[in-house]
CSV table of N, CA and C in Angstrom, one decimal:
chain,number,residue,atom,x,y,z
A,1,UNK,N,12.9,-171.6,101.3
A,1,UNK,CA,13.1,-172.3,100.1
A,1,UNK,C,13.7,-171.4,99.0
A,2,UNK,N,13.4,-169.7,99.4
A,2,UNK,CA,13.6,-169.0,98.3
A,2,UNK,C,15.5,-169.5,98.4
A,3,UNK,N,15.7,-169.6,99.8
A,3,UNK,CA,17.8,-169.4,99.6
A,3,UNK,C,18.1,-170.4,98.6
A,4,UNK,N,17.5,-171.5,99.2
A,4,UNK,CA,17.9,-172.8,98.7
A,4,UNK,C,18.2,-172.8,96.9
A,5,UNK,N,16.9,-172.2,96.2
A,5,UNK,CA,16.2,-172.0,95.1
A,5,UNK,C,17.3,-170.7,94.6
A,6,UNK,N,18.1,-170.0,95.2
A,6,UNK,CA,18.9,-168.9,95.1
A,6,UNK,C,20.4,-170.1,94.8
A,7,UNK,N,20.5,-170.5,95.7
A,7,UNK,CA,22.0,-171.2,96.0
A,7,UNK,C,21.9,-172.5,95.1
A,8,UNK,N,21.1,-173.0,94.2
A,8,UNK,CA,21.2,-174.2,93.8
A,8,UNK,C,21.2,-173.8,92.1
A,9,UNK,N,20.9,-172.7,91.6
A,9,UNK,CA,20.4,-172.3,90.4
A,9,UNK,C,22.0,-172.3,90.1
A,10,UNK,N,22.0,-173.0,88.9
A,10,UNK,CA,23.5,-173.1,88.4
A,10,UNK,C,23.8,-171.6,87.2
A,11,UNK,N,24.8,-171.6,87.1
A,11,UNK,CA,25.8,-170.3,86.5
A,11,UNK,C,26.1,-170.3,85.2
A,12,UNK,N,25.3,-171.4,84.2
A,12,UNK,CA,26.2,-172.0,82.9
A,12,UNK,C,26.6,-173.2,82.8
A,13,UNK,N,26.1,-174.3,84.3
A,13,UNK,CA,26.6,-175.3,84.3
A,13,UNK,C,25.8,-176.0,84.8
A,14,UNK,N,25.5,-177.6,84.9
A,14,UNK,CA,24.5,-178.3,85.6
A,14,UNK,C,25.2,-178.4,87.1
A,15,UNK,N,24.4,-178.8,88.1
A,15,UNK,CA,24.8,-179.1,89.4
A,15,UNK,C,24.3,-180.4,89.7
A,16,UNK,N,25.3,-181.3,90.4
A,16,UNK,CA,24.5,-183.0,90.5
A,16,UNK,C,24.5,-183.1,91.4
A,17,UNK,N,23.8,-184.2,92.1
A,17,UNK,CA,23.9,-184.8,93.7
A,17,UNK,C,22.5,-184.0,94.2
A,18,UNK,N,21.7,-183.1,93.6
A,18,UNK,CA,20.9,-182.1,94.5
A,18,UNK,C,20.0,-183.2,95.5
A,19,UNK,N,19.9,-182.2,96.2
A,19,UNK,CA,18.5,-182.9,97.3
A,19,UNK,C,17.3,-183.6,96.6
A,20,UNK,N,16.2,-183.7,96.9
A,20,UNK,CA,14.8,-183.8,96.2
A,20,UNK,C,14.7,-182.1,96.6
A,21,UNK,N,14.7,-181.6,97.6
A,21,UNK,CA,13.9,-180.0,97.9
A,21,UNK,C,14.9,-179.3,96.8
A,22,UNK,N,15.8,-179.3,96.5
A,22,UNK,CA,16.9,-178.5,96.0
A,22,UNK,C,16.6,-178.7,94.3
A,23,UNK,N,16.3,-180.1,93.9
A,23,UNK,CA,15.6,-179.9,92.6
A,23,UNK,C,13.9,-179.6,92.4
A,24,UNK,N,13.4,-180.0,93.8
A,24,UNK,CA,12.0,-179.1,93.9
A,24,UNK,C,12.4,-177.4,93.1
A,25,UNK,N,13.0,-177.1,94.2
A,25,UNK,CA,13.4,-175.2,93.9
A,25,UNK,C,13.6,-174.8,92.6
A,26,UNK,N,14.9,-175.9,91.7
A,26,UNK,CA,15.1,-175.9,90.3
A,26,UNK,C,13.7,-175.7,89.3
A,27,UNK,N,13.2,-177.0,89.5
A,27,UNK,CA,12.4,-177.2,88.7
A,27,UNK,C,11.1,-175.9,88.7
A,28,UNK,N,10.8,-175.6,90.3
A,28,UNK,CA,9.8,-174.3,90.2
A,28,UNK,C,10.1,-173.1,89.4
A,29,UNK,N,11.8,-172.8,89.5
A,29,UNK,CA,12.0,-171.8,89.0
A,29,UNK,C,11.8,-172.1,87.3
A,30,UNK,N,11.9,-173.1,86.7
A,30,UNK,CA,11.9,-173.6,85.2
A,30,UNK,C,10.5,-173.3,84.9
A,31,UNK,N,9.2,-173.8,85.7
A,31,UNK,CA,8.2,-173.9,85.5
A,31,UNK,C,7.5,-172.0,85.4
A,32,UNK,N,8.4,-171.3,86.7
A,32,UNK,CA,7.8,-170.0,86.7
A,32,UNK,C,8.4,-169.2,85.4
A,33,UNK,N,9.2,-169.9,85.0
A,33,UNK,CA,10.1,-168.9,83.7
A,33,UNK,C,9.1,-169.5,82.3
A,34,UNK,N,8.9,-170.7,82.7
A,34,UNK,CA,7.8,-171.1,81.2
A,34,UNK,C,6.6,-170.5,81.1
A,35,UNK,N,5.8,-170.3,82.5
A,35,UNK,CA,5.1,-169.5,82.9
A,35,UNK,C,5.1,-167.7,82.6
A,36,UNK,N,6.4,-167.5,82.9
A,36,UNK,CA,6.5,-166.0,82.1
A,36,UNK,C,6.7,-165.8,80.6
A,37,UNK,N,7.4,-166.8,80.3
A,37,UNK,CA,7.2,-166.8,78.6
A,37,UNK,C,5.5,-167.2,78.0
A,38,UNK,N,4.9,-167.9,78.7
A,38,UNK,CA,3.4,-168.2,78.0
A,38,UNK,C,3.0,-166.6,78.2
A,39,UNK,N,3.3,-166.2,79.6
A,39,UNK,CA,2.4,-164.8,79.9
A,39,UNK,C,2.6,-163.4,78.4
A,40,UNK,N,4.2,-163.2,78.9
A,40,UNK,CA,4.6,-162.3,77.8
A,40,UNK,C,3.9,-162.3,76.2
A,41,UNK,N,4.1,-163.9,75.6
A,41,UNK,CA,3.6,-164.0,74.3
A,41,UNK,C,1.9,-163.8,74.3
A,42,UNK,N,1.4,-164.7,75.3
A,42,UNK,CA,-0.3,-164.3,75.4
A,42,UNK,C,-0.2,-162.7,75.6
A,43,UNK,N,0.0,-162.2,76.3
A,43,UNK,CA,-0.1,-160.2,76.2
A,43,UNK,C,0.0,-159.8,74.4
A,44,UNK,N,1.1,-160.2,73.8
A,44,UNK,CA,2.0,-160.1,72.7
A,44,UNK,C,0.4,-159.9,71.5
A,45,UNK,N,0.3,-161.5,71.8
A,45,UNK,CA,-1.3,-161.8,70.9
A,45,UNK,C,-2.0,-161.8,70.6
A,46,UNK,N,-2.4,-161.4,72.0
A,46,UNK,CA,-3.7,-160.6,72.5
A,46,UNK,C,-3.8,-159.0,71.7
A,47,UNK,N,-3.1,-158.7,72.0
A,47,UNK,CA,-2.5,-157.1,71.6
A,47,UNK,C,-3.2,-157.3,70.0
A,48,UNK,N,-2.3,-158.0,69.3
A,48,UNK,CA,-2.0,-158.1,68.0
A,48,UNK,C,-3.7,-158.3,67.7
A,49,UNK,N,-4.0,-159.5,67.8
A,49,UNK,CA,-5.6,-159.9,67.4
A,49,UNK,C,-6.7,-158.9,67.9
A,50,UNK,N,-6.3,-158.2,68.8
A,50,UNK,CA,-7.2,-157.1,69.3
A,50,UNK,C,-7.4,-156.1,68.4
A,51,UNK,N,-6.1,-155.4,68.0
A,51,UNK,CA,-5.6,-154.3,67.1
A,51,UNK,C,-6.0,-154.7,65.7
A,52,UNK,N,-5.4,-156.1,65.0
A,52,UNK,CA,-6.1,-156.6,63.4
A,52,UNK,C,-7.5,-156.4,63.8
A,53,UNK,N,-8.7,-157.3,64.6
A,53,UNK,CA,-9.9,-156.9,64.7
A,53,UNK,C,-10.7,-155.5,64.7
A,54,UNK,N,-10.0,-154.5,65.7
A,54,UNK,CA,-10.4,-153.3,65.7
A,54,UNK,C,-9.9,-152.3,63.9
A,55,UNK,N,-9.0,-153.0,63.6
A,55,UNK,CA,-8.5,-151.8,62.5
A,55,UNK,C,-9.5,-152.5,61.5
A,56,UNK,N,-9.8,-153.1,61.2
A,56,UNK,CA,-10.9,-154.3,60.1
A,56,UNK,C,-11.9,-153.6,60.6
A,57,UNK,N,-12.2,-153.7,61.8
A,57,UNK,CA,-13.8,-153.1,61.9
A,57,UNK,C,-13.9,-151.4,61.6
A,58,UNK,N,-12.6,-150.5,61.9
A,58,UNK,CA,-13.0,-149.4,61.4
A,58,UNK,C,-13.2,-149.3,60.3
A,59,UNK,N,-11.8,-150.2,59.6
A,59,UNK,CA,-11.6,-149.6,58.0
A,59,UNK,C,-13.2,-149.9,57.5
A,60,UNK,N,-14.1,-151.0,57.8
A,60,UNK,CA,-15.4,-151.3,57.1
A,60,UNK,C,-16.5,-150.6,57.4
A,61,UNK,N,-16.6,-150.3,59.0
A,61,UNK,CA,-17.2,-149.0,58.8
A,61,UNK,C,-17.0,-147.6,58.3
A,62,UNK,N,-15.9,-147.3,57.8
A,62,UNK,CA,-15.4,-146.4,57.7
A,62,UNK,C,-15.9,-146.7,56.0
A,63,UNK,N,-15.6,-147.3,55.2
A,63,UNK,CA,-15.5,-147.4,53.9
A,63,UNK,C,-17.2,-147.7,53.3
A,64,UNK,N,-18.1,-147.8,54.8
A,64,UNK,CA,-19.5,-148.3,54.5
A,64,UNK,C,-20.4,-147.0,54.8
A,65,UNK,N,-19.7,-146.4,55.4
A,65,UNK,CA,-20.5,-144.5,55.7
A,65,UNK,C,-19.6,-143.8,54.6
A,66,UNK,N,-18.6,-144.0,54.2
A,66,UNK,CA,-18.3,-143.4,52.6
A,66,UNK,C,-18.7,-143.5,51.4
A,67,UNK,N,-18.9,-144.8,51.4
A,67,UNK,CA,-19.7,-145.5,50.1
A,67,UNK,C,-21.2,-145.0,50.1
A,68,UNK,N,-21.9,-144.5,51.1
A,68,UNK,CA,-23.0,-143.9,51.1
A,68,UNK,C,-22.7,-141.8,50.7
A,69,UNK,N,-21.5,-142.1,51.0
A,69,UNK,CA,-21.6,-140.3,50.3
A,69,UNK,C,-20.8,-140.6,48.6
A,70,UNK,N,-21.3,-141.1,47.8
A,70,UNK,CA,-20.8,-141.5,46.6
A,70,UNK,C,-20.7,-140.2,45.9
A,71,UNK,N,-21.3,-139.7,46.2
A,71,UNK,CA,-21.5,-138.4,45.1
A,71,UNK,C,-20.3,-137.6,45.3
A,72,UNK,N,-19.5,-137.6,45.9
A,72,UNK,CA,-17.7,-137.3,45.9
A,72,UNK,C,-17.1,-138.0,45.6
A,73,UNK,N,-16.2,-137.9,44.7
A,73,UNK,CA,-15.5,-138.8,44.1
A,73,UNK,C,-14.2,-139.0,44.7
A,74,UNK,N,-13.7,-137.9,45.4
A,74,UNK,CA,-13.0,-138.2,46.3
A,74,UNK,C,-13.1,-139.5,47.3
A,75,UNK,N,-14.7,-138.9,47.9
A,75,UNK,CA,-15.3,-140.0,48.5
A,75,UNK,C,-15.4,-141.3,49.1
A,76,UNK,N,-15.9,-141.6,47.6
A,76,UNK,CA,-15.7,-142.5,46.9
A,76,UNK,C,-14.6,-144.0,46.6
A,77,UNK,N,-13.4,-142.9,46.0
A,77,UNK,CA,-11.8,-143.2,46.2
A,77,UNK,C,-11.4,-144.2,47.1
A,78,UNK,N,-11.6,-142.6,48.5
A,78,UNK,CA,-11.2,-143.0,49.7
A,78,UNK,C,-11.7,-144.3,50.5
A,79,UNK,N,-13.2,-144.5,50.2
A,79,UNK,CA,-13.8,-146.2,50.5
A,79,UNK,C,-13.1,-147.1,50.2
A,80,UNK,N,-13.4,-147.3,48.8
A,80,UNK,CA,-12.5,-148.1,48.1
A,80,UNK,C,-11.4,-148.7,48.4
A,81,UNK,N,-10.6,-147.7,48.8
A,81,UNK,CA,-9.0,-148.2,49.5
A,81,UNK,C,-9.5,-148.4,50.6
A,82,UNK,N,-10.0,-147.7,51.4
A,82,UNK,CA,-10.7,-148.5,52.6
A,82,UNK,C,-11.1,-150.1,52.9
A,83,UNK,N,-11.9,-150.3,51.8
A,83,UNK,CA,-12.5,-151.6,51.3
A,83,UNK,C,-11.3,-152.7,51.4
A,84,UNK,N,-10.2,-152.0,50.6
A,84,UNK,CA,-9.3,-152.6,50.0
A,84,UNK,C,-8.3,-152.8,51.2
A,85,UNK,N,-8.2,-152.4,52.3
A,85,UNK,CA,-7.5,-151.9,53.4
A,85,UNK,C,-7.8,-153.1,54.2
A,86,UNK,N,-8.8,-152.8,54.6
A,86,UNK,CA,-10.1,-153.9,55.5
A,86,UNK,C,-9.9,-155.6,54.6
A,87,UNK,N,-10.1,-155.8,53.2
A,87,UNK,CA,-10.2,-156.8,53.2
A,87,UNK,C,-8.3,-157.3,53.2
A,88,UNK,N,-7.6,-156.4,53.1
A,88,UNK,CA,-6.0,-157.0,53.9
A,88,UNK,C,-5.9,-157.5,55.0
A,89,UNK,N,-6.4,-156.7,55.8
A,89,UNK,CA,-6.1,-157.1,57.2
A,89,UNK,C,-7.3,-158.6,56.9
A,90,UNK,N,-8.2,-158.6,56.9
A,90,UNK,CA,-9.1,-159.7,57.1
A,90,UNK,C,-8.4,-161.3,56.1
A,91,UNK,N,-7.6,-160.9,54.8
A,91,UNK,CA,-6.9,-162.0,55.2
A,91,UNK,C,-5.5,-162.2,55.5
A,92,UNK,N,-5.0,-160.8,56.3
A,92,UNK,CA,-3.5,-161.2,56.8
A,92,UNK,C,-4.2,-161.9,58.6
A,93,UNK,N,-5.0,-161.8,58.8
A,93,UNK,CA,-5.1,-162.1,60.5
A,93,UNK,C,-5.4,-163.5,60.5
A,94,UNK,N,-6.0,-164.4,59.6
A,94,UNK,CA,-5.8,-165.9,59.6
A,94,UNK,C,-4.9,-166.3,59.6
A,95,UNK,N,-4.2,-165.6,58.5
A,95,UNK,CA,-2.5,-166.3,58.5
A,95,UNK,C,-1.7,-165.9,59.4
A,96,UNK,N,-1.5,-165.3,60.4
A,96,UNK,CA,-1.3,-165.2,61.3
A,96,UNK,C,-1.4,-165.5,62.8
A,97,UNK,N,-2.8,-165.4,62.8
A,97,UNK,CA,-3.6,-166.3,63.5
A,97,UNK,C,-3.4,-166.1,65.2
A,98,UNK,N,-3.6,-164.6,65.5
A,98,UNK,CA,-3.2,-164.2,66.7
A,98,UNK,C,-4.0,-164.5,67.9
A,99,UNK,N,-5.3,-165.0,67.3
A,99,UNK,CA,-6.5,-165.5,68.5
A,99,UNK,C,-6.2,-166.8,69.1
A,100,UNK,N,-6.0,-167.6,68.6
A,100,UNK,CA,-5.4,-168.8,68.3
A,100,UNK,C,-4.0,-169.0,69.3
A,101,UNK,N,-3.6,-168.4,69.0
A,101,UNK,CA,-2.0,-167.9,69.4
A,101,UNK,C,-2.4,-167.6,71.0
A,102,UNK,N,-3.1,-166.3,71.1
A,102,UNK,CA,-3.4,-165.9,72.4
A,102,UNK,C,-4.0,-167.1,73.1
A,103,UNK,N,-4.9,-167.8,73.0
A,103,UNK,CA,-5.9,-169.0,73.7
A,103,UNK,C,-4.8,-169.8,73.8
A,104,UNK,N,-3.5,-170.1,72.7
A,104,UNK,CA,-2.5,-171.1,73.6
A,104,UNK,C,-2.2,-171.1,74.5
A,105,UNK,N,-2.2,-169.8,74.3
A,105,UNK,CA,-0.5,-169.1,75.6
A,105,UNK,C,-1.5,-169.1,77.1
A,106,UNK,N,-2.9,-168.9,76.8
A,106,UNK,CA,-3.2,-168.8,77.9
A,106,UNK,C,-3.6,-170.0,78.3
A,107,UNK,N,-3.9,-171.1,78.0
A,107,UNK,CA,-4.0,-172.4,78.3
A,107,UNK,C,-2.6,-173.1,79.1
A,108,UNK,N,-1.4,-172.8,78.3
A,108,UNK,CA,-0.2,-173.1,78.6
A,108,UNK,C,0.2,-172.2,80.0
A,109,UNK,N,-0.2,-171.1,80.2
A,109,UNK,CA,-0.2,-170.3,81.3
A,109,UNK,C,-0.7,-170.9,82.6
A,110,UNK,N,-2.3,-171.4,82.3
A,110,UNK,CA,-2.9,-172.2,83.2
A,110,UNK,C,-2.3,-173.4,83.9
A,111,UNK,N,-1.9,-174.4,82.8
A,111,UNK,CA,-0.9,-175.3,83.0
A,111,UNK,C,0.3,-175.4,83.9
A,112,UNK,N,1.3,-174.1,83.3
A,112,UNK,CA,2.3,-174.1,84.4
A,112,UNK,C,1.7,-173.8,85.5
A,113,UNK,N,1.2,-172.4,85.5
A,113,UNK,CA,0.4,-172.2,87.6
A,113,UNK,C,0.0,-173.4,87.9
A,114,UNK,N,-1.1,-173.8,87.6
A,114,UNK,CA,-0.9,-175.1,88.2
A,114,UNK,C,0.0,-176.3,88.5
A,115,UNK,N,0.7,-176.6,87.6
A,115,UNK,CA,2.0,-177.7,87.9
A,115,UNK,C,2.8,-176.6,88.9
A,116,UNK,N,3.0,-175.4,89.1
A,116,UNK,CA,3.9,-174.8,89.9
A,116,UNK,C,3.1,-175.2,91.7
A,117,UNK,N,1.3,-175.1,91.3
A,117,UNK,CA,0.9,-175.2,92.6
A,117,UNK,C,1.0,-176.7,93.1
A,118,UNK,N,0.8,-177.6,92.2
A,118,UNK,CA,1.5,-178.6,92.7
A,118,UNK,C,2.2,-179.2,93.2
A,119,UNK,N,3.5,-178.6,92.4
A,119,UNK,CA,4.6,-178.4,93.0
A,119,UNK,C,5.0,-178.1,95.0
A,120,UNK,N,4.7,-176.7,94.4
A,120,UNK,CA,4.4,-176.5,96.2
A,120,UNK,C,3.8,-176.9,97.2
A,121,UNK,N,2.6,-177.6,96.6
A,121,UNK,CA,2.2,-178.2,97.6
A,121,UNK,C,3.0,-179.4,98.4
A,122,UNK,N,3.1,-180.2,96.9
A,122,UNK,CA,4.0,-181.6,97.3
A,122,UNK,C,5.1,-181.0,98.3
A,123,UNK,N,5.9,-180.3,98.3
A,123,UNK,CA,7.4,-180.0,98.9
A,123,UNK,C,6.3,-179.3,100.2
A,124,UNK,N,5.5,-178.4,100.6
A,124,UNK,CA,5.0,-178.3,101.5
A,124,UNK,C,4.3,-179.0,102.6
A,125,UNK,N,3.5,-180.2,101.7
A,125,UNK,CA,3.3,-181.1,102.5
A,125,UNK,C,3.8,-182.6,102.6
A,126,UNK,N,4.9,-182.1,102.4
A,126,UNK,CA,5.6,-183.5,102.6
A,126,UNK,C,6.8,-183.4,103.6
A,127,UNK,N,6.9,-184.1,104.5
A,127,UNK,CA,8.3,-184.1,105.5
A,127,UNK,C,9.7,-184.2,104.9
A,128,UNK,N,10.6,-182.8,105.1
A,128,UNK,CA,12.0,-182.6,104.4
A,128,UNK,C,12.4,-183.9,104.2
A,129,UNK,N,12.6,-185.0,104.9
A,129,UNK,CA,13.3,-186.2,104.6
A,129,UNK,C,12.8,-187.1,103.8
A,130,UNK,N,11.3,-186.9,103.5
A,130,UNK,CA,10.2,-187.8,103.0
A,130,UNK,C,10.3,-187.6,101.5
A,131,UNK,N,10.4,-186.1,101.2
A,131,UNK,CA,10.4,-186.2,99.6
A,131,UNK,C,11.6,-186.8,98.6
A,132,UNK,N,11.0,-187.2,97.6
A,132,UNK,CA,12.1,-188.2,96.9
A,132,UNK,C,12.0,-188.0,95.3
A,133,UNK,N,13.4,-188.2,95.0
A,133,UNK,CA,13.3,-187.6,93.7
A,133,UNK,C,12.7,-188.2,92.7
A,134,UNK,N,11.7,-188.9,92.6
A,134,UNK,CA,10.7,-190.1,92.2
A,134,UNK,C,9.5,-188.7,92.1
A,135,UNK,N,9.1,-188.3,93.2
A,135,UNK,CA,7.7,-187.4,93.1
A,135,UNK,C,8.6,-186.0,92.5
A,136,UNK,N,9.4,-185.4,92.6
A,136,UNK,CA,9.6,-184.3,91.7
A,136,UNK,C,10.0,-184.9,90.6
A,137,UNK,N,10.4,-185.8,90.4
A,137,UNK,CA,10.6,-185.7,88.6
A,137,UNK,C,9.1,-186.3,88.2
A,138,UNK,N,8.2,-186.9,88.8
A,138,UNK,CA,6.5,-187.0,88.3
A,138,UNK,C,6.5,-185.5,87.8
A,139,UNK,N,6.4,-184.7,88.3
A,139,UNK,CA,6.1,-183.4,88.3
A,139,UNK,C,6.8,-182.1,87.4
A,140,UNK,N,8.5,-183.1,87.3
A,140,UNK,CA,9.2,-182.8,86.0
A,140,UNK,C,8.7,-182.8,84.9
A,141,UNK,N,8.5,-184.7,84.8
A,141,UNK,CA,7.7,-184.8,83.4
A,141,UNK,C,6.4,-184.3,83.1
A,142,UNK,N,5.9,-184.0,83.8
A,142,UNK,CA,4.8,-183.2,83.4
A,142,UNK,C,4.7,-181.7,82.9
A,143,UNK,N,6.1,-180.9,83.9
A,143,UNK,CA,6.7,-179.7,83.1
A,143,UNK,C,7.1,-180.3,81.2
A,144,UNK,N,7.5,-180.9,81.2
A,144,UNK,CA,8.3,-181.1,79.8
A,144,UNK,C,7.4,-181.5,79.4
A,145,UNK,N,6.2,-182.4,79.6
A,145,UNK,CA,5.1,-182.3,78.8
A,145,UNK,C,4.1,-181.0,78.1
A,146,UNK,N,4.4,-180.3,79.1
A,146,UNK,CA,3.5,-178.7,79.0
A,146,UNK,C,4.2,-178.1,77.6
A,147,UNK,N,5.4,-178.1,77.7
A,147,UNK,CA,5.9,-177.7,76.5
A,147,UNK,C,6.2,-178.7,75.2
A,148,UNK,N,5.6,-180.3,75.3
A,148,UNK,CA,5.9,-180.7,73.8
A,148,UNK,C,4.5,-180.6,73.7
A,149,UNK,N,3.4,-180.1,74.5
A,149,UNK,CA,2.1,-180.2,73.3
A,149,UNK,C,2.2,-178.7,73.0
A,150,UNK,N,2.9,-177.8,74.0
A,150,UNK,CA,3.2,-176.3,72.8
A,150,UNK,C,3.8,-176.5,72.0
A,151,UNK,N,5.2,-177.2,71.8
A,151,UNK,CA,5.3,-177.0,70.1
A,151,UNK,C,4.9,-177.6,69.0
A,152,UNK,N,4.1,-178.9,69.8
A,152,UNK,CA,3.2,-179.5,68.8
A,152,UNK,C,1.8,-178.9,68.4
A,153,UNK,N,1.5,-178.2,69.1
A,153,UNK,CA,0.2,-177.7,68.5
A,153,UNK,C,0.6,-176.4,67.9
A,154,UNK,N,1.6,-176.1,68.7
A,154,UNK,CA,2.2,-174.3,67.4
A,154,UNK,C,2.5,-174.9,66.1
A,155,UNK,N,3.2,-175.4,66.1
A,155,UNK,CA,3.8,-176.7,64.7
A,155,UNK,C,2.1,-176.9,63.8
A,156,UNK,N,1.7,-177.0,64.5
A,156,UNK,CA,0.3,-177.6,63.7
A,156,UNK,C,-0.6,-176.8,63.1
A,157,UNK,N,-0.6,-175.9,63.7
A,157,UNK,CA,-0.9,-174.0,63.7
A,157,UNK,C,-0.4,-173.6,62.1
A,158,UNK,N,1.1,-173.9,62.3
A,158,UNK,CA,1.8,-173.3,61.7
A,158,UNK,C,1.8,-174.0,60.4
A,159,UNK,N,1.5,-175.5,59.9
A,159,UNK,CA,1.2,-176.2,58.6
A,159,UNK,C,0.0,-176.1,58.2
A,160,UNK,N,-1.1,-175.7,59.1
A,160,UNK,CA,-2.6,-175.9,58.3
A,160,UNK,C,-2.5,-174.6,57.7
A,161,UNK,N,-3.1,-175.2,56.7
A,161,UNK,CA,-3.3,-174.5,55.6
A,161,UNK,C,-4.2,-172.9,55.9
A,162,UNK,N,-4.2,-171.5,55.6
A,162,UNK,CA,-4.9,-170.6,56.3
A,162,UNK,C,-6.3,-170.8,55.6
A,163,UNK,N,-6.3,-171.4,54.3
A,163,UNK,CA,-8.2,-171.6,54.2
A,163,UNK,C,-8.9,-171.9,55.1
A,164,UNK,N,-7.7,-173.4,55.8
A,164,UNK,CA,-8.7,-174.0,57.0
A,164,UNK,C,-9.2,-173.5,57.9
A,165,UNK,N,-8.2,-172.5,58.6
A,165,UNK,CA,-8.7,-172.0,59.9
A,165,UNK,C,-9.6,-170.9,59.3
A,166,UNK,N,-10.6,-169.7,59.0
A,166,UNK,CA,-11.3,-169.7,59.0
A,166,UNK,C,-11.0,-168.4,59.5
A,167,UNK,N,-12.3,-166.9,59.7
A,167,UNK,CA,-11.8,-166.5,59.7
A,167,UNK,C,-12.4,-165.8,61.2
């Protein structure tokens, strides 16, 4: 299936007339590329929301074992901007909203693997002459579904207000 899935991938152009197995192949490879884009961005925001969390939690320990040596004014100072450091990040990471972001991507990740195993199965268990382009495009629309509740819930993400989400 990999030839087929090699020899049917168009160049810049659509191809018509395909088989059912021949837009089976298409459509896997669409689904494994949606699949690599959920992966890439979940790594991306993971990263991000890992990093804003960890730097918030130093700067506040950091500015709460300083604030106990007060008697330097230096000390002191340096808290302070610490404080002041820590409560940035704490509210740039809502508005941003990298946790959020990450739990999409990995939901949407889950989604494609599975519509991909799907996929394979149907074209595996089904007799080359048997499959019909009626059961791959069920399976189409279901790809194109995976991606309008991602831009509909990014979209949604992206209008609420950052009071709402919380922190």
């Amino acid at each position: 299936m990999a030839l087929e899935a090699d020899r049917v991938q168009p160049t810049g152009g659509l191809s018509a007339g395909l088989s059912p197995e021949e837009v089976a192949a298409l459509l896997l490879g669409k689904i494994r590329r949606g699949d690599d884009y959920a992966d890439r961005r979940k790594q991306q925001f993971r990263r991000l929301a890992s990093v804003i969390k960890m730097v918030t939690l130093t700067l506040s320990a950091a500015s709460t074992i300083i604030l106990g040596l007060q008697s330097l004014n230096t000390w002191a100072g340096l808290a302070f901007a610490l404080v002041a450091l820590g409560t940035l990040l704490g509210a740039v990471e809502p508005f941003f909203n990298w946790r959020s972001r990450w739990v999409l991507m990995e939901e949407t990740q889950y989604r494609f693997r599975r519509l991909a195993d799907d996929l394979e199965y149907l074209v595996a268990s089904t007799d080359p002459g048997d499959l019909t382009h009626d059961q791959v495009n069920a399976i189409f629309l279901s790809y194109q579904d995976i991606w309008d509740d991602l831009c509909r819930v990014w979209l949604e993400q992206r209008r609420e207000p950052v009071s709402s989400r919380g922190a």
